[in-house]
C-alpha positions as a Markdown table, in Angstrom:
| # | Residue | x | y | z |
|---|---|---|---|---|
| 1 | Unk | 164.0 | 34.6 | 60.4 |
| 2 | Unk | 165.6 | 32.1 | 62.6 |
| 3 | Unk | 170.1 | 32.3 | 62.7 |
| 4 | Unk | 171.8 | 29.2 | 63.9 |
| 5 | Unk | 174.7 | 29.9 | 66.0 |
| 6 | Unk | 177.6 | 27.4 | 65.9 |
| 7 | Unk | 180.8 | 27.3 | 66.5 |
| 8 | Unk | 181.5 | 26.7 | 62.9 |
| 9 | Unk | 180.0 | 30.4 | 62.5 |
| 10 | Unk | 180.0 | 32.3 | 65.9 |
| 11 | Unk | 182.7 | 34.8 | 64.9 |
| 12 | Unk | 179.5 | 36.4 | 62.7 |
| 13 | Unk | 177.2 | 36.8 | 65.5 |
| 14 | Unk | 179.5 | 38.7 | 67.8 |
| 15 | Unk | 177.1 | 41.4 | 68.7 |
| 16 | Unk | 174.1 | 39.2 | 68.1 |
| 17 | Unk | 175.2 | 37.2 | 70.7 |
| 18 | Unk | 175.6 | 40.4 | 73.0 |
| 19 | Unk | 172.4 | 41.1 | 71.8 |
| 20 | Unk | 171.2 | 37.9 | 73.2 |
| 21 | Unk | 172.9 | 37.5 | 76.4 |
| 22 | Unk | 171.2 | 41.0 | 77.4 |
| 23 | Unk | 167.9 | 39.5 | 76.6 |
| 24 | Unk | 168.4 | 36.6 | 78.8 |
| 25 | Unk | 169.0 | 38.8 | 81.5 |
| 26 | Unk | 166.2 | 40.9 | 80.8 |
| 27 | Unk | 163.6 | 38.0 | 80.9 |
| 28 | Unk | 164.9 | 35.5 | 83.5 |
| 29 | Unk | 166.9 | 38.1 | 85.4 |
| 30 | Unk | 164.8 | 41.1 | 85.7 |
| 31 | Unk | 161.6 | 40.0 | 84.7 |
| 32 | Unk | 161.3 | 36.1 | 86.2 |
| 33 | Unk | 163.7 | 37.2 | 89.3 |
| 34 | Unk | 166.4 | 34.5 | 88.9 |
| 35 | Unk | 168.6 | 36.5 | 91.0 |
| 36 | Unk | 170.9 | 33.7 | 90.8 |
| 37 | Unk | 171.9 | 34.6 | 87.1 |
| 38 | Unk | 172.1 | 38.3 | 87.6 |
| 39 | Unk | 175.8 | 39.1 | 86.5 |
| 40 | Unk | 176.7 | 43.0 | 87.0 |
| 41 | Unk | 177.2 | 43.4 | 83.6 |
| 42 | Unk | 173.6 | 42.5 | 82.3 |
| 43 | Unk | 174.3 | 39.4 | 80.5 |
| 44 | Unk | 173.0 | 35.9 | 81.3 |
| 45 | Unk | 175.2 | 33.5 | 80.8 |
| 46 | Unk | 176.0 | 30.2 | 83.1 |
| 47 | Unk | 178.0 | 27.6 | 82.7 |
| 48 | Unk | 176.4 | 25.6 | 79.7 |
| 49 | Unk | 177.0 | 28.1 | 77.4 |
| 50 | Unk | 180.1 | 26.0 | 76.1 |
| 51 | Unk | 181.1 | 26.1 | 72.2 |
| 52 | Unk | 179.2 | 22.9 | 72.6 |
| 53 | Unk | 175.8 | 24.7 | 73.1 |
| 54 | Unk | 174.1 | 26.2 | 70.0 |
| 55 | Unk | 172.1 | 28.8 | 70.2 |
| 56 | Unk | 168.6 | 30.4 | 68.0 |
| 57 | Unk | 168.3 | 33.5 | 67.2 |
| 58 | Unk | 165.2 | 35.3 | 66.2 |
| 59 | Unk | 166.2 | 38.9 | 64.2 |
| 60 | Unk | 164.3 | 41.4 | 63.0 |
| 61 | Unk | 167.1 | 43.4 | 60.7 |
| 62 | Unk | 170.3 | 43.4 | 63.2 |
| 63 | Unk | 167.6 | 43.4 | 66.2 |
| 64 | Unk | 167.2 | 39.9 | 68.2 |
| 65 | Unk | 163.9 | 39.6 | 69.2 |
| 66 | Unk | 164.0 | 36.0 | 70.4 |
| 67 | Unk | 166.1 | 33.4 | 71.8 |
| 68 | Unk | 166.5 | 29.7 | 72.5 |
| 69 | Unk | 169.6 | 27.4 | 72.9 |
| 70 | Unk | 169.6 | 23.5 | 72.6 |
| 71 | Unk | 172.2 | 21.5 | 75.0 |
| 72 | Unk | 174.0 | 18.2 | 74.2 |
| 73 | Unk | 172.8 | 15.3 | 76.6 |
| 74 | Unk | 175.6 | 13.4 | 76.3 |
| 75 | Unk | 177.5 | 16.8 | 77.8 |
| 76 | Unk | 176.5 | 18.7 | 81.2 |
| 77 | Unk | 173.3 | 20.4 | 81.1 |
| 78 | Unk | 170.1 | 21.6 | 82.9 |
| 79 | Unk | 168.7 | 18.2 | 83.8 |
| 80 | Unk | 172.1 | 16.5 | 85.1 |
| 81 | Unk | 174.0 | 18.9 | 86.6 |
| 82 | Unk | 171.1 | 21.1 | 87.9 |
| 83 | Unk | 167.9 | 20.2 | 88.3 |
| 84 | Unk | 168.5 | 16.4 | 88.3 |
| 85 | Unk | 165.4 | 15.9 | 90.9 |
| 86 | Unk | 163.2 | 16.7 | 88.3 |
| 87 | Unk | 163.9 | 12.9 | 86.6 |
| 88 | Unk | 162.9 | 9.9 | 88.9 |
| 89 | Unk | 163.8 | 7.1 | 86.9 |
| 90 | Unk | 166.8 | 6.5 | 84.3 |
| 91 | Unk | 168.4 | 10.1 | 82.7 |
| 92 | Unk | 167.4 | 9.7 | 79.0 |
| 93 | Unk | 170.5 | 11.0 | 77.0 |
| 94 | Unk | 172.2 | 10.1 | 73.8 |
| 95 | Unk | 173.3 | 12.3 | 70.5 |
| 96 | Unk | 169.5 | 12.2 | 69.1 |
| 97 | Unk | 167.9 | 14.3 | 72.2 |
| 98 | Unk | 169.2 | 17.6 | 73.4 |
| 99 | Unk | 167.7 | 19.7 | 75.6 |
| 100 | Unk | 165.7 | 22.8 | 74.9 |
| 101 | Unk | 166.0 | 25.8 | 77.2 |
| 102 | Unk | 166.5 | 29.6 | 77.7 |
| 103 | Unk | 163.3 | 30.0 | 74.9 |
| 104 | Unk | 162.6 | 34.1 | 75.7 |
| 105 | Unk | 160.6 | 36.8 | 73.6 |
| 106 | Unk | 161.7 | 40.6 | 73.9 |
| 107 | Unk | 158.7 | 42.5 | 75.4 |
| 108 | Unk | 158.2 | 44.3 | 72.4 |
| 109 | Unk | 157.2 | 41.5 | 70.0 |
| 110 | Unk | 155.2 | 39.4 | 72.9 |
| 111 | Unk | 151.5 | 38.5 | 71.5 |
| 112 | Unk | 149.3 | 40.5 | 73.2 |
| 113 | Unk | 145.7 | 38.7 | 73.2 |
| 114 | Unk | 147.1 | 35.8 | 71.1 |
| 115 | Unk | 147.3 | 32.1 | 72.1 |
| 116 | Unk | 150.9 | 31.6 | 70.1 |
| 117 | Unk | 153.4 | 33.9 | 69.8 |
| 118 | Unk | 154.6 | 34.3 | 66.7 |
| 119 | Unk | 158.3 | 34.6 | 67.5 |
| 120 | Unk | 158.2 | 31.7 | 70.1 |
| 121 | Unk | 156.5 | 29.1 | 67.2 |
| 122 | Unk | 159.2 | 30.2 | 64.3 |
| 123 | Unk | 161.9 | 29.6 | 67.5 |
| 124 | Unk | 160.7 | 26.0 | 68.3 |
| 125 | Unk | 159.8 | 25.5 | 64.5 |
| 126 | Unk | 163.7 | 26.7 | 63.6 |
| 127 | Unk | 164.8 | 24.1 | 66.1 |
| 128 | Unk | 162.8 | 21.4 | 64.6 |
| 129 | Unk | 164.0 | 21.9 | 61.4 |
| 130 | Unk | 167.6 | 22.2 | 62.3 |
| 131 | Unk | 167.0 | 18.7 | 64.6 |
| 132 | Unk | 165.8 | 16.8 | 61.9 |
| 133 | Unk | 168.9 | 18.0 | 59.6 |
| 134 | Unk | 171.3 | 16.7 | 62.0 |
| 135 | Unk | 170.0 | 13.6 | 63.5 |
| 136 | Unk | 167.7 | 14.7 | 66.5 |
| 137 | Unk | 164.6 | 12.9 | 67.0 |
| 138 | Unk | 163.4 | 14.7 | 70.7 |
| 139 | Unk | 164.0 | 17.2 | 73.0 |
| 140 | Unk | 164.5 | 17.2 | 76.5 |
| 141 | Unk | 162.7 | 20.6 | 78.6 |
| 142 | Unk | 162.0 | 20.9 | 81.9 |
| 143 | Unk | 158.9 | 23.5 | 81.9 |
| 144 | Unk | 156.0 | 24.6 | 83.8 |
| 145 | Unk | 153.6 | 22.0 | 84.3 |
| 146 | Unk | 150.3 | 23.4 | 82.1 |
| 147 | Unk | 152.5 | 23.9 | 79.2 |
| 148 | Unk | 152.2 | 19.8 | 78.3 |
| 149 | Unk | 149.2 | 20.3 | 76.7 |
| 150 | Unk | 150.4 | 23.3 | 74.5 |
| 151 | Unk | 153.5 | 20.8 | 73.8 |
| 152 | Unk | 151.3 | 18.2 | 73.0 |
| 153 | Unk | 148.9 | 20.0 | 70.7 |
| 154 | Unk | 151.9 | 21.1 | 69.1 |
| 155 | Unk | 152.3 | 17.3 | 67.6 |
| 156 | Unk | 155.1 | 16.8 | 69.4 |
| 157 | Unk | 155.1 | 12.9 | 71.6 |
| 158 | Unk | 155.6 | 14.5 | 75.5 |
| 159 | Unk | 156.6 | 11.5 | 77.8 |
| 160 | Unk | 157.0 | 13.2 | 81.7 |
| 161 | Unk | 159.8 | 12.2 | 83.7 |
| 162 | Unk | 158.6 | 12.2 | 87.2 |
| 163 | Unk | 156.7 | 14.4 | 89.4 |
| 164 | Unk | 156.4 | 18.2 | 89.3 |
| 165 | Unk | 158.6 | 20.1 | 91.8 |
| 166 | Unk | 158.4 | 23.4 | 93.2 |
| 167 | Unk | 160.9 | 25.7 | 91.5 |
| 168 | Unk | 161.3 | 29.1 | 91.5 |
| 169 | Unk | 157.5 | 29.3 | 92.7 |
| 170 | Unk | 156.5 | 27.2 | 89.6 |
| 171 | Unk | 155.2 | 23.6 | 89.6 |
| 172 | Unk | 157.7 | 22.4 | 87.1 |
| 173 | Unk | 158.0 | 19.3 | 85.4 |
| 174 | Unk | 161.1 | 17.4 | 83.0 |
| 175 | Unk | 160.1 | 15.9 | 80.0 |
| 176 | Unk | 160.9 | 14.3 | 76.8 |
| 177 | Unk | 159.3 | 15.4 | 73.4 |
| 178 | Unk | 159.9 | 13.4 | 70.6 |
| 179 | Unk | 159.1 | 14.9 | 67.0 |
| 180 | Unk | 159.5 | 14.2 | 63.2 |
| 181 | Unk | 158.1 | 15.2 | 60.0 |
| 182 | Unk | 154.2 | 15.2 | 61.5 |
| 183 | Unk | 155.6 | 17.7 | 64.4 |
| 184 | Unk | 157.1 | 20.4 | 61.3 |
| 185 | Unk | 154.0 | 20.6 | 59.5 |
| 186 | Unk | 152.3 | 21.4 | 62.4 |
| 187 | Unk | 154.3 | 24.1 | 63.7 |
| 188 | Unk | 154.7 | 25.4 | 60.2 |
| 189 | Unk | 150.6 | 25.6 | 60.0 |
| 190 | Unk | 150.2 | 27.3 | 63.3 |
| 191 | Unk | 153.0 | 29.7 | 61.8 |
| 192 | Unk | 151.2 | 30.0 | 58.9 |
| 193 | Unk | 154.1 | 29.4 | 56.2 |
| 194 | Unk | 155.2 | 26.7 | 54.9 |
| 195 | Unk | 159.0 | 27.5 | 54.0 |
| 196 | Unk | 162.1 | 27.0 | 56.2 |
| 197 | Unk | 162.2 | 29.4 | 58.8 |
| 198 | Unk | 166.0 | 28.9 | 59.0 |
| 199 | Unk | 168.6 | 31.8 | 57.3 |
| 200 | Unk | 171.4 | 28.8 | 57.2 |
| 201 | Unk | 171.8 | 25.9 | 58.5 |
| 202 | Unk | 175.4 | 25.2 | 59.6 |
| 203 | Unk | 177.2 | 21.9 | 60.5 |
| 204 | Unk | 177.7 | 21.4 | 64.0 |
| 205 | Unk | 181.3 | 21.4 | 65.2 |
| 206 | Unk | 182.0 | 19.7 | 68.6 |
| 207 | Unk | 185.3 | 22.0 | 70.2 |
């Protein structure tokens, strides 16, 4: 099951979160070699991880075994304040389309010889549903350039930016993807059940 972590409910998650931080570092830290996040403490965190951010948790019993955190556009994020190269024409933004990043697996529960992982669809299908329950209409990712078409067979409307650019060794590329009720019923096929993925789904409190 998917938790939503708010600030309305973040004094519950305390060691999730821990949980979670350690994760990040173990996939974009250690494992991608963003040295640039590596904190001595083994937690990735930067500077967008505001009460403003809210963050998915995949959890198997007390165990997170996935993660992914959406961003307010109308607030700092990826695309503005880091990688703003990535968009060559007018910065989309507005309280309908956050941005989607951080999205990791823990090696244990990665698909091995599988198209979809399991965990990674109830993640973006968790964030779907939540979107839809509090106004959201699109997402804004920057991602590697081949995973358009996985985007796009996922029934959500992928609209590129600009040009890839050579990051981190990666051709990557910003994007918007807009979804609605066509884009859950797809993810919730290719998850194979049709029932809310979410545990809760808590109001969003701006700090």
């Amino acid at each position: 099951m998917i938790h939503v972590v708010t600030p309305a409910n973040a004094c519950r998650y305390g060691d999730a979160m821990e949980q979670a931080w350690r994760l990040r570092h173990q996939i974009f830290v250690e494992e991608k070699g963003w040295t640039d996040l590596a904190r001595p403490d083994g937690r990735e965190i930067d500077q967008f991880d505001t009460p403003h951010a809210v963050h998915f948790l995949a959890m198997e019993g007390d165990a997170v075994i996935g993660y992914s955190r959406l961003l307010p556009t109308t607030r700092p994020h990826l695309l503005s304040d880091v990688y703003p190269e990535l968009c060559e024409g007018a910065r989309p933004a507005g309280p309908h389309l956050w941005e989607w990043t951080r999205q990791g697996v823990a090696r244990s529960h990665r698909a091995r010889g599988r198209v979809v992982n399991p965990v990674s669809i109830a993640l973006l299908t968790g964030i779907v549903e939540w979107g839809m329950a509090h106004g959201l209409t699109g997402l804004l990712l920057q991602m590697p350039t081949l995973y358009m078409i996985h985007v796009i067979q996922l029934h959500f409307r992928a609209q590129p930016l600009g040009l890839p650019v050579q990051i981190g060794g990666e051709d990557i590329m910003a994007a918007t993807a807009a979804f609605d009720a066509r884009t859950l019923a797809r993810l919730r096929t290719v998850h194979g059940d049709s029932r809310s993925v979410l545990v809760s789904e808590p109001a969003y409190l701006a700090a």
